[in-house]
Amino acid sequence: MTKKLRLFSFTGGIHPPDSKQLTENKEIEICKVPEVVTIPLQQHVGAPCEALVKIGDKVKLGQKIGQPKGFVSAPVHSSVSGVVKSIETVDLPNGGRASAIIIENDGEDRPDDSLKSEKELEDLSREELLNIVMEAGIVGMGGACFPTHVKLSPPENKKIELIILNGAECEPYLTSDHRLMIEHPEEIIYGMKVIMKILNVSQGYIAIEDNKPDAIKTMTDAVKDEKDIQVLSLRTRYPQGAEKQLIYTVTGRQVPSGGLPADIGVEVNNVCTAAAIARAVRLGQPLYQQIVTVSGGAVREPKNLLVRLGTSFRDVIDCCGGWTEEPAKIISGGPMMGTAQHTLDVPVTKETTGILLFTEKKAAQAEPSNCIRCARCVSVCPIHLLPLNISAQSLLSNYEEAERLHAMDCIECGCCSYICPASRPLLQSIKVAKKEITKARKQNAQAKQATESIKR
Amino acid sequence: MWEQLLLPVLSLGGLSFIFGAGLSLASKKFEVETDPRIDAVREALPGANCGACGYPGCDGLAAAIVEGNASVNACPVGGSPVAEKVASIMGVETEASERMVARVICQGDCDRAIDKFKYQGIEDCAAASMLADGQKACSYGCLGLGTCERVCPFDAIHVNEKGIAEVDREKCTGCNKCVVACPKNVIELIPASSEVQVACNSQDKGKFVKAYCNVGCIGCRICVKACQFDAMTFNNNLAKIDYVKCTNCMVCAEKCPTKAIYADFMKKADQSA
């Protein structure tokens, strides 16, 4: 049964034109597997991986080629079978750089079976399941890329009571979660059961925004026989899919400042993550492919594509027939929170949920003018901050004051910049403040450690 | 008439005498010993309270010098004249401390270095460098958005019309603020007498440097071979001058194929004349 949460929702937020009609009715197509893939050794939050292969080595499809160096990390796997050509530093779609393994595809797709388990879900223990999730390199696929096995092992003193699967997909243009829910609901339900078993939880919700009625219907049909899982229909409002907002909408509980959802007994995972877990447990398939929405005004044929990780953006866009006019802005992820790209020679990674190409007209930015103190940014901020004040302090390099105004609680959703009638770069300045505050905190901690070691 | 005046004069005078005596007794009894040298050193310091020495203002530094926690030439702004004065107050000898000035070690302006994308956003290097290390193809170069210009308390550093920061050596006091503020670490302090600098910060390999900028250090090491004084070292694909050994002979700058080593050749003409 579907429960509607139409009236009850978080406060603030915006409703940008979602432009999902470009791809929402298009089935997921398989993107052409490229001649060469580039697999970065860091596709997640946390420590980078160590390469397990050398130049000239033969690798199989799904073979582990990067070993994590810490607990908060996730292994990376080859997305083709072939020969390691080189290991070099490459640009990443998130704007950073990392070492990457470049593999020449032999086109045979010889699979690696090391992860395959003969057992059924009922026979697998909690530890075995957690180990499969870790070995499969699964990370949060809503875009945050936090290693899922870390998320699924909360500290002993925190009891998780409730799991929410996030199918809100509130970012405009993106339809990859939407299509997955329509085409593979059984995978999502299976993944959900794995998560519930690992965390020993008996209550789960699948939350979907009400601009996807077909997805709500398919998922509701799929959970007909599951008494523990319920589908929720949420009000369409950006950022409904942000973790803290989603939890508030579903449960009415607020994540404390600086805290985690586990502090209030809730765990949120993306539907894509659940499907990836299902494939890992059922088929022994590690995370080596990703559904990517290619959309925006400049692309010739907008599509939802199943892409092997490490395929370059150029190859993915070629698979959609290229562009109709030279795009002025190319974004990895959604238009609200994604990252602009300066080259097409970046690989699709575990965080790439969409590739958007915008024409010059669409990408044009207005010149910022002075703040008129209309406080629209205050009314849309889903975290109830004062974006105008934090931004002003940040622009004066007064980061201590920005910290006092809770700059670190900002979830970087971009509602403030979107709504600002003076086109002020609110979010960018808050991001600068966050970076400087983190830097200062690190320095303080180091200084404290140094003085303590002297005292000893 | 006189009686009317006498009483208040006497009573108020008496009161003031008693309070005065009390105060003078108290000042003797509760006296806090301070070193008179602190005030003297404080007087000798420039008084800009810029914090470049690392202490909270000139008072803080004066106390630290007198307590022996800081050297007499710890004020980078005052340079050797101030150091000498402070040394004479403290009764010690000072080593001739060289005046330091800031130098932007990049010449990749908009004519010489290429950009990898067009940056739209806050005009600030720290903000720009958050996305893919900034708009410059070279990830080590000066972004020219003026973060250093805004932190300089002495109006000594400016972004020129070609989009690169330049230091006014006369005004620069070597206070280190721009060096700390620069997100690219492309500003360093050099001795004011130095006329030759490696004006490149790129640690990329020569192939990439050539693609990004035409005044970059490509790591050919011609300068290392040319230097007769062993003042050139080479690390991380980048030449570096040891300013203690350098004699400003400018041979390296003449030999450098990309002119990444900057030298004021006019100064050399003056010397030989």
XYZ file of C-alpha atoms in Angstrom:
729
model
C 0.000 0.000 0.000
C 1.258 3.467 -0.745
C 1.163 6.057 1.925
C 1.019 9.648 0.761
C 2.995 12.287 2.599
C 1.658 15.137 0.549
C 1.216 17.777 3.223
C 3.923 16.824 5.629
C 7.342 17.774 4.275
C 10.445 19.668 5.302
C 10.239 23.446 5.251
C 12.132 25.511 2.722
C 13.393 24.186 -0.566
C 12.513 25.144 -4.095
C 10.690 23.726 -7.070
C 12.817 24.214 -10.175
C 11.487 23.028 -13.551
C 12.487 19.376 -13.415
C 12.960 18.820 -17.183
C 12.775 15.069 -16.625
C 10.448 14.539 -19.612
C 13.537 14.405 -21.874
C 14.519 10.959 -20.596
C 11.935 9.637 -18.131
C 10.194 7.406 -20.649
C 13.350 6.104 -22.274
C 14.447 2.590 -21.368
C 17.937 2.062 -20.031
C 20.201 1.270 -22.993
C 23.571 -0.409 -22.775
C 26.338 2.010 -23.688
C 28.986 0.751 -26.117
C 31.905 -0.695 -24.149
C 34.960 1.397 -25.075
C 38.344 0.225 -26.365
C 40.097 1.655 -23.315
C 38.793 2.233 -19.796
C 40.314 4.491 -17.124
C 39.621 3.221 -13.603
C 40.561 5.799 -10.935
C 41.852 4.319 -7.667
C 39.756 6.781 -5.703
C 36.046 6.804 -6.509
C 34.791 7.193 -2.951
C 35.067 9.234 0.212
C 38.070 8.100 2.236
C 41.500 6.647 1.633
C 42.541 5.933 -1.987
C 43.216 2.357 -3.098
C 46.538 0.706 -3.819
C 46.936 -0.804 -7.294
C 46.930 -4.619 -7.250
C 48.054 -4.976 -10.878
C 51.073 -3.848 -12.853
C 51.502 -2.723 -16.445
C 51.137 -5.674 -18.798
C 48.967 -7.751 -16.420
C 45.897 -9.474 -17.809
C 42.679 -8.683 -15.949
C 39.194 -10.160 -16.039
C 35.828 -8.407 -15.954
C 35.028 -7.636 -12.324
C 38.507 -8.489 -11.039
C 39.596 -6.464 -8.007
C 42.394 -4.161 -9.186
C 42.547 -1.672 -6.299
C 42.866 -2.702 -2.661
C 41.593 -0.233 -0.026
C 44.184 1.022 2.437
C 41.831 1.828 5.304
C 38.408 0.833 6.665
C 36.727 3.938 5.217
C 37.510 3.049 1.634
C 36.192 0.726 -1.071
C 37.969 -1.511 -3.586
C 37.781 -0.831 -7.328
C 37.247 -3.470 -10.017
C 38.020 -3.764 -13.684
C 35.003 -3.024 -15.873
C 36.352 -4.933 -18.891
C 38.651 -7.857 -19.520
C 41.969 -7.012 -21.107
C 45.512 -5.822 -20.474
C 46.737 -3.064 -18.135
C 48.260 -0.426 -20.394
C 49.499 2.116 -17.874
C 48.963 3.637 -14.438
C 48.908 7.413 -14.449
C 47.358 10.470 -12.802
C 44.134 11.602 -14.452
C 41.483 14.299 -13.980
C 38.346 13.181 -12.160
C 34.797 14.460 -12.764
C 34.690 15.885 -9.214
C 37.468 18.349 -10.104
C 40.234 16.448 -8.348
C 43.036 14.293 -9.663
C 43.888 10.720 -8.790
C 46.011 7.858 -9.922
C 44.170 5.557 -12.350
C 44.621 2.172 -14.002
C 44.173 2.267 -17.769
C 43.033 -1.013 -19.290
C 42.856 -1.963 -22.952
C 39.683 -3.918 -23.642
C 40.042 -7.254 -25.421
C 36.284 -7.372 -26.039
C 35.849 -10.835 -24.527
C 34.352 -9.856 -21.162
C 35.844 -12.904 -19.422
C 34.240 -12.698 -15.981
C 35.989 -13.106 -12.647
C 34.015 -15.373 -10.315
C 35.772 -14.738 -7.022
C 32.791 -12.986 -5.465
C 30.197 -15.567 -6.457
C 28.453 -17.222 -3.533
C 26.519 -20.474 -3.790
C 24.382 -19.682 -0.776
C 20.919 -18.122 -0.747
C 20.166 -14.923 1.141
C 18.551 -16.877 4.001
C 21.710 -18.932 4.563
C 24.186 -16.046 4.531
C 25.199 -14.596 7.874
C 25.299 -10.903 8.643
C 29.122 -10.866 8.509
C 29.204 -12.708 5.191
C 26.764 -10.220 3.665
C 28.739 -7.257 4.981
C 31.894 -8.765 3.519
C 30.234 -9.163 0.097
C 29.122 -5.510 0.179
C 32.669 -4.445 1.046
C 34.405 -6.672 -1.506
C 32.003 -5.535 -4.245
C 33.213 -1.964 -3.785
C 29.736 -0.603 -3.207
C 29.469 3.067 -2.269
C 26.546 5.447 -1.797
C 25.338 5.986 -5.350
C 23.211 9.043 -4.742
C 26.384 11.008 -5.443
C 28.066 11.148 -2.027
C 30.108 7.968 -2.589
C 30.455 7.073 1.067
C 31.521 3.418 1.383
C 28.332 1.430 2.067
C 29.926 -1.222 4.301
C 30.965 1.554 6.716
C 27.438 2.904 6.718
C 26.059 -0.578 7.364
C 28.275 -1.126 10.412
C 27.123 1.575 12.849
C 28.704 1.760 16.327
C 27.303 -0.782 18.825
C 25.602 1.826 20.972
C 23.493 3.107 18.085
C 20.445 1.015 17.325
C 19.024 1.414 13.825
C 15.230 1.103 13.841
C 14.317 2.152 10.348
C 15.693 1.957 6.819
C 14.706 4.426 4.120
C 15.511 3.741 0.489
C 15.895 6.998 -1.333
C 14.124 7.062 -4.673
C 13.214 10.737 -4.468
C 15.663 11.788 -7.212
C 14.901 15.455 -6.653
C 17.652 16.798 -8.951
C 16.215 18.123 -12.218
C 17.039 16.221 -15.459
C 18.232 13.026 -13.736
C 16.099 9.937 -14.349
C 18.487 7.047 -13.656
C 16.884 6.090 -10.300
C 13.439 6.525 -11.862
C 14.190 4.117 -14.707
C 15.820 1.610 -12.359
C 12.686 1.567 -10.179
C 10.493 0.899 -13.222
C 12.738 -1.675 -14.892
C 14.284 -3.560 -11.959
C 12.034 -3.231 -8.886
C 12.893 -6.798 -7.798
C 16.612 -5.901 -7.490
C 15.787 -2.929 -5.271
C 13.564 -5.021 -2.987
C 16.217 -7.757 -2.767
C 18.899 -5.180 -1.905
C 16.595 -3.678 0.700
C 16.171 -7.098 2.327
C 19.965 -7.524 2.448
C 20.362 -4.136 4.143
C 17.565 -4.967 6.613
C 19.189 -8.291 7.409
C 22.641 -6.738 7.939
C 21.268 -4.077 10.270
C 18.698 -6.400 11.842
C 15.850 -3.987 11.163
C 12.252 -4.966 10.482
C 10.861 -1.734 9.094
C 11.676 -0.185 5.771
C 10.330 2.559 3.531
C 10.930 3.293 -0.105
C 10.461 7.036 -0.565
C 9.611 8.386 -4.019
C 8.639 11.913 -5.108
C 5.110 12.167 -6.518
C 6.318 13.409 -9.923
C 7.113 9.742 -10.678
C 3.655 8.093 -10.433
C 4.697 5.164 -12.658
C 7.660 4.363 -10.392
C 5.421 4.569 -7.317
C 3.000 2.151 -8.953
C 5.665 -0.389 -9.975
C 7.317 -0.303 -6.568
C 3.964 -0.612 -4.771
C 3.126 -3.675 -6.873
C 6.553 -5.116 -6.126
C 6.154 -4.796 -2.341
C 2.599 -6.229 -2.311
C 3.718 -9.367 -0.507
C 6.272 -7.707 1.751
C 4.667 -6.718 5.025
C 7.807 -4.949 6.332
C 8.331 -2.660 3.367
C 6.134 0.275 2.480
C 6.253 2.725 -0.417
C 5.884 6.421 0.433
C 4.858 9.109 -2.011
C 6.512 12.432 -1.187
C 5.797 15.971 -2.244
C 7.941 17.060 -5.190
C 10.266 19.593 -3.687
C 14.027 20.064 -4.053
C 16.024 18.877 -1.967
C 13.547 16.148 -0.907
C 16.216 13.515 -1.649
C 18.798 15.075 0.678
C 19.383 12.670 3.548
C 18.400 14.964 6.422
C 15.344 16.372 4.651
C 14.153 12.914 3.655
C 14.451 11.645 7.215
C 12.502 14.633 8.502
C 9.743 14.157 5.925
C 9.406 10.441 6.632
C 9.871 10.328 10.407
C 9.631 13.892 11.702
C 13.044 13.406 13.368
C 15.897 15.862 12.913
C 19.519 14.813 12.562
C 21.466 16.821 15.170
C 24.005 19.389 13.974
C 27.263 17.620 13.213
C 25.590 14.244 13.805
C 24.703 11.282 11.621
C 21.323 9.686 10.807
C 22.436 6.711 12.917
C 22.222 9.035 15.961
C 18.442 9.064 15.572
C 18.131 5.421 14.550
C 17.663 5.878 10.809
C 19.718 4.770 7.834
C 19.187 6.083 4.305
C 20.441 4.366 1.159
C 19.880 5.140 -2.480
C 17.787 2.758 -4.602
C 20.779 2.358 -6.951
C 22.922 1.288 -4.011
C 20.301 -1.307 -3.044
C 20.248 -2.647 -6.606
C 24.056 -2.839 -6.644
C 23.979 -4.783 -3.362
C 21.416 -7.166 -4.867
C 23.617 -7.828 -7.898
C 26.639 -8.407 -5.659
C 24.855 -10.881 -3.377
C 22.765 -12.671 -6.011
C 25.099 -12.717 -9.004
C 28.487 -12.067 -7.397
C 28.829 -9.008 -9.579
C 30.961 -6.203 -8.133
C 30.177 -2.562 -8.848
C 31.618 -1.966 -12.308
C 28.734 -0.308 -14.109
C 26.462 2.626 -13.468
C 23.241 4.055 -14.886
C 23.939 7.506 -16.282
C 21.362 9.997 -17.559
C 22.725 11.959 -20.504
C 20.530 14.994 -20.971
C 20.388 18.776 -21.256
C 19.524 21.043 -24.159
C 22.642 20.485 -26.248
C 22.719 16.688 -26.507
C 21.343 15.218 -29.750
C 19.568 12.226 -28.243
C 19.003 12.301 -24.466
C 19.251 8.790 -23.016
C 19.536 6.652 -19.903
C 22.619 4.516 -20.369
C 24.122 1.597 -18.500
C 27.781 2.566 -18.630
C 30.885 0.600 -17.631
C 32.886 2.566 -15.069
C 35.963 4.118 -16.628
C 34.287 4.969 -19.952
C 35.220 8.528 -20.881
C 32.529 11.213 -21.000
C 33.407 11.628 -24.680
C 32.472 7.995 -25.454
C 29.235 8.276 -23.467
C 28.210 11.434 -25.317
C 29.139 9.817 -28.669
C 26.772 6.992 -27.735
C 23.986 9.635 -27.658
C 24.845 10.924 -31.120
C 27.028 13.797 -29.938
C 25.625 17.298 -29.565
C 23.434 19.559 -31.649
C 25.409 22.654 -30.755
C 28.705 23.115 -28.918
C 27.789 22.951 -25.207
C 28.861 25.920 -23.093
C 28.696 23.929 -19.879
C 29.061 20.213 -19.199
C 28.029 18.999 -15.773
C 28.707 15.715 -14.040
C 25.747 14.955 -11.752
C 22.631 17.081 -11.449
C 22.349 20.772 -12.342
C 21.920 21.812 -8.690
C 24.813 19.996 -7.041
C 26.883 18.653 -9.935
C 30.369 19.713 -10.966
C 31.195 21.594 -14.181
C 33.769 19.865 -16.379
C 36.623 21.417 -18.328
C 37.408 18.361 -20.432
C 35.532 15.367 -21.837
C 38.476 13.080 -21.112
C 37.289 12.257 -17.608
C 36.060 8.773 -16.754
C 32.587 7.842 -15.513
C 33.049 6.920 -11.838
C 30.801 5.520 -9.125
C 29.496 9.036 -8.435
C 28.451 9.874 -12.001
C 24.648 9.798 -12.055
C 24.260 12.107 -15.005
C 26.093 13.978 -17.714
C 24.342 17.205 -18.694
C 25.204 19.369 -21.671
C 23.892 22.905 -21.654
C 23.778 25.435 -24.453
C 25.309 28.848 -24.023
C 21.863 30.400 -23.534
C 20.965 27.965 -20.750
C 24.349 28.219 -19.022
C 24.505 32.028 -19.007
C 24.932 33.585 -15.580
C 23.737 37.019 -14.571
C 26.226 39.508 -13.125
C 25.883 39.529 -9.319
C 24.616 42.750 -7.783
C 24.348 43.931 -4.190
C 22.314 42.004 -1.626
C 18.903 43.628 -1.153
C 18.154 41.762 2.111
C 14.989 40.166 0.771
C 15.805 37.021 2.822
C 14.516 34.665 0.151
C 17.637 32.574 0.710
C 16.673 32.322 4.375
C 13.177 31.120 3.590
C 14.319 28.437 1.124
C 17.264 27.130 3.163
C 16.222 23.596 4.177
C 18.702 23.659 7.093
C 17.359 27.017 8.377
C 20.645 28.882 8.066
C 21.196 32.510 7.111
C 22.977 32.121 3.769
C 23.251 35.878 3.195
C 25.109 36.425 6.456
C 27.421 33.435 6.129
C 28.243 34.488 2.586
C 28.946 38.082 3.628
C 31.323 36.931 6.385
C 33.042 34.522 4.031
C 33.603 37.246 1.428
C 35.276 39.307 4.172
C 37.496 36.295 5.007
C 35.901 36.316 8.458
C 35.645 32.542 8.701
C 35.345 32.342 12.489
C 32.113 34.301 12.327
C 30.918 32.076 9.476
C 31.574 29.063 11.705
C 29.566 30.657 14.495
C 26.687 31.010 12.006
C 26.822 27.203 11.475
C 28.365 27.288 8.006
C 29.473 23.687 8.557
C 25.835 22.519 8.662
C 25.275 23.645 5.063
C 24.353 20.671 2.845
C 25.381 22.557 -0.331
C 22.005 22.048 -2.028
C 22.241 25.392 -3.829
C 18.671 26.594 -3.123
C 20.004 29.975 -1.921
C 21.995 30.656 -5.085
C 19.043 29.477 -7.215
C 16.519 31.811 -5.597
C 18.731 34.917 -5.138
C 17.255 37.784 -7.200
C 20.625 39.579 -7.064
C 22.370 36.473 -8.490
C 24.879 36.470 -5.659
C 27.325 33.546 -5.469
C 25.953 32.501 -2.059
C 26.759 28.798 -2.149
C 30.228 29.243 -3.618
C 31.231 31.629 -0.836
C 29.796 29.283 1.812
C 31.813 26.443 0.281
C 34.968 28.576 0.552
C 34.133 29.225 4.222
C 33.591 25.506 4.849
C 36.946 24.690 3.299
C 38.749 27.353 5.355
C 37.002 26.288 8.577
C 38.008 22.662 7.981
C 41.582 23.803 7.340
C 41.625 25.893 10.545
C 40.182 23.001 12.593
C 42.879 20.688 11.272
C 45.609 23.209 12.108
C 44.213 23.716 15.611
C 44.115 19.975 16.199
C 47.708 19.651 15.028
C 48.832 22.549 17.232
C 47.053 20.977 20.196
C 48.738 17.655 19.539
C 52.127 19.355 19.259
C 51.752 21.220 22.563
C 50.604 18.037 24.285
C 53.606 16.108 23.019
C 55.899 18.896 24.302
C 54.208 18.776 27.717
C 54.879 15.064 27.905
C 34.408 85.573 54.092
C 37.802 83.945 54.792
C 36.275 81.504 57.267
C 33.801 80.407 54.658
C 36.658 79.598 52.221
C 39.084 78.176 54.749
C 36.957 75.225 55.862
C 36.415 73.634 52.414
C 39.998 74.342 51.334
C 41.378 72.712 54.454
C 38.985 69.738 54.453
C 39.372 68.990 50.710
C 43.126 69.584 50.899
C 43.345 67.257 53.877
C 41.323 64.575 52.080
C 43.513 64.796 48.997
C 46.609 64.500 51.151
C 45.255 61.350 52.844
C 44.235 59.740 49.508
C 47.541 60.717 47.959
C 49.443 59.142 50.814
C 47.268 56.009 50.537
C 47.869 55.720 46.812
C 51.595 56.200 47.092
C 51.775 53.608 49.870
C 49.713 51.187 47.796
C 51.872 51.694 44.734
C 54.938 50.832 46.793
C 53.312 47.863 48.496
C 51.612 46.287 45.452
C 54.232 47.220 42.908
C 54.551 44.842 39.911
C 58.088 44.558 38.639
C 58.206 45.240 34.911
C 61.263 45.261 32.793
C 61.778 48.800 31.513
C 63.348 47.269 28.421
C 59.914 46.027 27.285
C 58.742 49.607 26.837
C 61.978 50.582 25.178
C 61.824 47.670 22.737
C 58.152 48.426 22.101
C 59.119 51.985 21.190
C 61.766 50.753 18.782
C 59.363 48.443 16.921
C 57.363 49.857 13.983
C 54.023 49.683 15.791
C 52.006 48.400 12.823
C 50.672 45.477 14.900
C 50.634 43.423 11.712
C 51.354 40.111 13.426
C 53.925 39.070 10.805
C 56.351 37.988 13.560
C 53.818 35.473 14.826
C 53.172 37.308 18.111
C 49.978 39.223 18.964
C 51.113 42.666 17.878
C 54.216 44.679 18.733
C 53.591 44.509 22.516
C 53.612 40.737 22.348
C 56.858 40.662 20.413
C 58.538 43.189 22.731
C 57.711 41.037 25.764
C 58.932 37.923 23.951
C 62.223 39.570 22.960
C 62.925 40.741 26.518
C 62.032 37.324 27.929
C 64.430 35.795 25.445
C 61.754 33.870 23.536
C 62.303 35.766 20.307
C 65.466 36.929 18.605
C 66.226 40.643 18.346
C 65.714 40.552 14.594
C 62.332 38.813 14.833
C 60.457 41.769 13.342
C 60.388 41.115 9.596
C 58.799 44.472 8.876
C 61.442 46.647 10.581
C 64.383 44.828 9.058
C 67.956 45.575 10.063
C 67.541 49.188 11.353
C 64.978 48.038 13.911
C 67.009 44.941 14.739
C 70.044 47.105 15.491
C 68.057 49.398 17.775
C 66.527 46.457 19.621
C 69.943 44.809 19.914
C 71.434 47.915 21.495
C 68.592 48.036 24.039
C 69.093 44.376 24.837
C 72.856 44.771 24.875
C 73.551 42.050 22.324
C 75.083 41.925 18.885
C 72.774 41.320 15.933
C 73.725 39.493 12.827
C 73.061 41.663 9.837
C 69.605 40.350 8.941
C 68.818 40.648 5.292
C 65.589 42.451 4.400
C 63.174 39.987 2.847
C 60.588 40.815 0.202
C 57.796 38.803 -1.366
C 58.108 37.594 -4.935
C 55.469 35.973 -7.138
C 57.299 33.026 -8.689
C 55.167 32.871 -11.829
C 55.286 34.866 -15.052
C 52.446 33.026 -16.763
C 50.209 35.976 -17.548
C 47.300 35.892 -20.002
C 49.641 36.216 -23.030
C 52.002 33.470 -21.985
C 49.953 30.797 -20.172
C 46.775 29.123 -21.374
C 43.552 28.609 -19.461
C 41.780 25.287 -19.378
C 38.335 26.799 -18.915
C 36.515 30.075 -18.497
C 35.921 30.736 -14.822
C 32.623 32.266 -13.694
C 32.233 32.976 -10.011
C 33.694 34.842 -7.070
C 36.767 36.884 -8.008
C 39.013 35.240 -5.481
C 41.843 32.756 -5.903
C 40.731 30.590 -2.963
C 37.226 30.247 -4.463
C 38.517 29.606 -7.990
C 41.060 27.013 -6.906
C 38.305 24.865 -5.385
C 37.219 23.708 -8.833
C 39.849 21.642 -10.680
C 42.688 23.727 -9.173
C 41.587 26.933 -10.878
C 41.138 28.029 -14.476
C 44.809 27.914 -15.463
C 46.001 24.878 -17.369
C 49.107 24.935 -15.152
C 47.945 23.897 -11.694
C 50.871 25.645 -9.963
C 50.592 29.142 -11.453
C 49.265 32.492 -10.221
C 45.505 32.712 -10.840
C 45.546 36.503 -10.760
C 42.264 37.020 -8.892
C 43.861 39.121 -6.171
C 43.564 37.270 -2.855
C 47.098 38.523 -2.033
C 46.158 42.062 -2.986
C 43.328 42.087 -0.443
C 45.388 40.767 2.481
C 48.400 43.068 1.983
C 48.424 45.702 4.759
C 51.049 47.786 2.935
C 49.481 48.115 -0.553
C 52.573 46.400 -1.937
C 51.133 43.666 -4.146
C 48.821 44.174 -7.122
C 47.435 42.112 -9.958
C 48.660 43.764 -13.148
C 46.652 44.318 -16.318
C 47.876 40.996 -17.715
C 46.333 39.078 -14.849
C 49.288 38.220 -12.668
C 50.283 39.471 -9.210
C 53.323 41.713 -8.917
C 55.138 42.928 -5.791
C 56.277 46.508 -5.287
C 59.671 45.824 -3.711
C 59.948 49.301 -2.217
C 56.673 48.991 -0.314
C 56.945 45.309 0.628
C 57.963 44.689 4.214
C 58.168 40.907 4.018
C 55.305 40.460 6.481
C 54.457 37.048 4.941
C 50.677 37.654 4.809
C 50.354 37.130 1.052
C 52.543 34.022 1.249
C 50.107 32.463 3.735
C 46.957 33.636 1.916
C 47.943 32.413 -1.554
C 46.114 29.107 -2.213
C 48.642 28.240 -4.923
C 51.739 28.811 -2.743
C 53.173 30.798 -5.602
C 54.572 33.659 -3.474
C 57.825 33.257 -1.562
C 60.075 35.518 0.485
C 63.467 36.248 -1.039
C 66.348 38.513 0.071
C 65.758 42.047 -1.157
C 69.245 42.202 -2.685
C 68.558 39.258 -4.966
C 68.258 40.234 -8.625
C 67.764 36.706 -10.030
C 64.788 34.444 -9.330
C 63.389 31.242 -10.776
C 59.993 32.696 -11.635
C 58.177 29.419 -12.071
C 56.426 27.169 -9.570
C 55.468 24.263 -11.820
C 56.406 20.775 -10.729
C 54.962 19.271 -13.898
C 57.196 17.460 -16.346
C 58.689 19.561 -19.163
C 56.317 18.187 -21.787
C 53.287 19.492 -19.875
C 54.924 22.778 -18.888
C 55.589 23.505 -22.565
C 51.955 22.790 -23.424
C 50.608 25.046 -20.666
C 52.919 28.065 -20.634
C 55.851 29.482 -22.589
C 57.791 30.911 -19.646
C 57.793 27.770 -17.501
C 60.729 25.815 -16.127
C 60.949 22.756 -18.398
C 63.601 21.044 -16.301
C 66.442 21.175 -18.858
C 68.990 21.888 -16.081
C 71.056 24.205 -18.286
C 71.072 26.660 -15.377
C 72.446 24.028 -12.991
C 75.362 23.406 -15.351
C 75.895 27.089 -16.095
C 76.111 28.247 -12.486
C 79.743 28.596 -11.389
C 78.853 29.057 -7.752
C 76.900 25.853 -7.208
C 73.850 27.946 -6.277
C 71.342 26.109 -8.484
C 69.603 23.002 -7.246
C 67.002 20.943 -9.044
C 64.124 19.189 -7.343
C 60.635 18.052 -8.385
C 61.179 19.166 -11.993
C 61.948 22.705 -10.834
C 65.186 24.711 -10.526
C 65.789 26.555 -7.260
C 68.336 29.205 -6.305
C 70.274 29.094 -3.046
C 70.324 32.815 -2.295
C 73.292 32.501 0.091
C 75.509 31.225 -2.699
C 74.042 33.318 -5.532
C 76.189 36.262 -6.598
C 73.664 37.808 -9.016
C 75.953 37.071 -11.950
C 72.832 36.364 -14.067
C 74.482 33.724 -16.214
C 71.639 31.302 -15.492
C 69.043 33.838 -16.605
C 70.939 34.451 -19.839
C 71.177 30.739 -20.561
C 67.594 29.789 -19.607
C 65.881 28.761 -22.887
C 62.350 29.656 -21.746
C 63.298 32.747 -19.698
C 61.736 31.128 -16.656
C 64.629 32.560 -14.657
C 63.956 36.230 -14.208
C 66.778 38.729 -13.850
C 66.875 42.477 -14.029
C 69.574 42.828 -16.681
C 69.550 46.625 -16.286
C 71.035 46.119 -12.823
C 73.873 44.095 -14.319
C 74.649 46.876 -16.796
C 74.806 49.292 -13.847
C 77.206 47.047 -11.969
C 79.632 46.666 -14.863
C 79.524 50.355 -15.716
